[in-house]
């Protein structure tokens, strides 16, 4: 086996490793994005609930005060 054949084989193997790493990285990114989106949607729902509670409290107080402010 010549040095050039070893170099060619090493280059092919390096390309395979890089390709596999890129594929795995993309998969990890997709999973991370999916997880993040799920958590953001949960947070949005919790914030909407809290906002509705605040608004209900405001309306209740305004009603009791005769609609001031």
PDB file of C-alpha atoms in Angstrom:
ATOM      1  CA  UNK A   1       0.000   0.000   0.000  1.00  0.00           C
ATOM      2  CA  UNK A   2       1.397   3.335  -1.014  1.00  0.00           C
ATOM      3  CA  UNK A   3       1.335   6.546   0.971  1.00  0.00           C
ATOM      4  CA  UNK A   4      -1.144   8.047  -1.482  1.00  0.00           C
ATOM      5  CA  UNK A   5      -3.533   5.104  -0.996  1.00  0.00           C
ATOM      6  CA  UNK A   6      -3.324   5.524   2.771  1.00  0.00           C
ATOM      7  CA  UNK A   7      -3.998   9.230   2.351  1.00  0.00           C
ATOM      8  CA  UNK A   8      -6.979   8.548   0.085  1.00  0.00           C
ATOM      9  CA  UNK A   9      -8.395   5.977   2.524  1.00  0.00           C
ATOM     10  CA  UNK A  10      -7.878   8.343   5.449  1.00  0.00           C
ATOM     11  CA  UNK A  11      -9.623  11.149   3.564  1.00  0.00           C
ATOM     12  CA  UNK A  12     -12.585   8.886   2.766  1.00  0.00           C
ATOM     13  CA  UNK A  13     -12.849   7.833   6.411  1.00  0.00           C
ATOM     14  CA  UNK A  14     -12.593  11.447   7.568  1.00  0.00           C
ATOM     15  CA  UNK A  15     -15.363  12.423   5.151  1.00  0.00           C
ATOM     16  CA  UNK A  16     -17.544   9.610   6.516  1.00  0.00           C
ATOM     17  CA  UNK A  17     -16.922  10.737  10.089  1.00  0.00           C
ATOM     18  CA  UNK A  18     -17.737  14.347   9.243  1.00  0.00           C
ATOM     19  CA  UNK A  19     -20.878  13.332   7.379  1.00  0.00           C
ATOM     20  CA  UNK A  20     -22.054  11.168  10.268  1.00  0.00           C
ATOM     21  CA  UNK A  21     -21.318  13.949  12.767  1.00  0.00           C
ATOM     22  CA  UNK A  22     -23.285  16.446  10.688  1.00  0.00           C
ATOM     23  CA  UNK A  23     -26.242  14.068  10.471  1.00  0.00           C
ATOM     24  CA  UNK A  24     -26.180  13.483  14.225  1.00  0.00           C
ATOM     25  CA  UNK A  25     -25.836  17.207  14.927  1.00  0.00           C
ATOM     26  CA  UNK A  26     -28.860  17.969  12.752  1.00  0.00           C
ATOM     27  CA  UNK A  27     -30.884  15.316  14.565  1.00  0.00           C
ATOM     28  CA  UNK A  28     -29.877  16.753  17.951  1.00  0.00           C
ATOM     29  CA  UNK A  29     -30.798  20.255  16.763  1.00  0.00           C
ATOM     30  CA  UNK A  30     -34.228  19.090  15.584  1.00  0.00           C
ATOM     31  CA  UNK A  31     -34.872  17.393  18.935  1.00  0.00           C
ATOM     32  CA  UNK A  32     -33.695  20.477  20.841  1.00  0.00           C
ATOM     33  CA  UNK A  33     -35.941  22.710  18.742  1.00  0.00           C
ATOM     34  CA  UNK A  34     -38.878  20.374  19.333  1.00  0.00           C
ATOM     35  CA  UNK A  35     -38.260  20.404  23.093  1.00  0.00           C
ATOM     36  CA  UNK A  36     -37.845  24.185  23.163  1.00  0.00           C
ATOM     37  CA  UNK A  37     -41.053  24.742  21.209  1.00  0.00           C
ATOM     38  CA  UNK A  38     -42.947  22.451  23.579  1.00  0.00           C
ATOM     39  CA  UNK A  39     -41.629  24.322  26.632  1.00  0.00           C
ATOM     40  CA  UNK A  40     -42.371  27.720  25.086  1.00  0.00           C
ATOM     41  CA  UNK A  41     -45.945  26.640  24.328  1.00  0.00           C
ATOM     42  CA  UNK A  42     -46.354  25.478  27.932  1.00  0.00           C
ATOM     43  CA  UNK A  43     -44.993  28.789  29.192  1.00  0.00           C
ATOM     44  CA  UNK A  44     -47.325  30.687  26.868  1.00  0.00           C
ATOM     45  CA  UNK A  45     -50.332  28.792  28.248  1.00  0.00           C
ATOM     46  CA  UNK A  46     -49.252  29.456  31.832  1.00  0.00           C
ATOM     47  CA  UNK A  47     -48.746  33.145  31.091  1.00  0.00           C
ATOM     48  CA  UNK A  48     -52.158  33.388  29.431  1.00  0.00           C
ATOM     49  CA  UNK A  49     -53.729  31.847  32.520  1.00  0.00           C
ATOM     50  CA  UNK A  50     -51.899  34.288  34.792  1.00  0.00           C
ATOM     51  CA  UNK A  51     -52.855  37.230  32.582  1.00  0.00           C
ATOM     52  CA  UNK A  52     -56.501  36.176  32.645  1.00  0.00           C
ATOM     53  CA  UNK A  53     -56.368  35.983  36.447  1.00  0.00           C
ATOM     54  CA  UNK A  54     -54.882  39.484  36.604  1.00  0.00           C
ATOM     55  CA  UNK A  55     -57.528  40.844  34.248  1.00  0.00           C
ATOM     56  CA  UNK A  56     -60.307  39.176  36.225  1.00  0.00           C
ATOM     57  CA  UNK A  57     -58.928  40.703  39.418  1.00  0.00           C
ATOM     58  CA  UNK A  58     -58.799  44.144  37.830  1.00  0.00           C
ATOM     59  CA  UNK A  59     -62.364  43.843  36.548  1.00  0.00           C
ATOM     60  CA  UNK A  60     -63.587  42.616  39.921  1.00  0.00           C
ATOM     61  CA  UNK A  61     -62.024  45.556  41.747  1.00  0.00           C
ATOM     62  CA  UNK A  62     -63.261  48.043  39.148  1.00  0.00           C
ATOM     63  CA  UNK A  63     -66.759  46.626  39.416  1.00  0.00           C
ATOM     64  CA  UNK A  64     -66.678  46.901  43.208  1.00  0.00           C
ATOM     65  CA  UNK A  65     -65.453  50.504  42.959  1.00  0.00           C
ATOM     66  CA  UNK A  66     -68.121  51.464  40.497  1.00  0.00           C
ATOM     67  CA  UNK A  67     -65.956  51.296  37.396  1.00  0.00           C
ATOM     68  CA  UNK A  68     -63.285  53.823  38.420  1.00  0.00           C
ATOM     69  CA  UNK A  69     -60.032  53.727  36.429  1.00  0.00           C
TER      70      UNK A  69
END
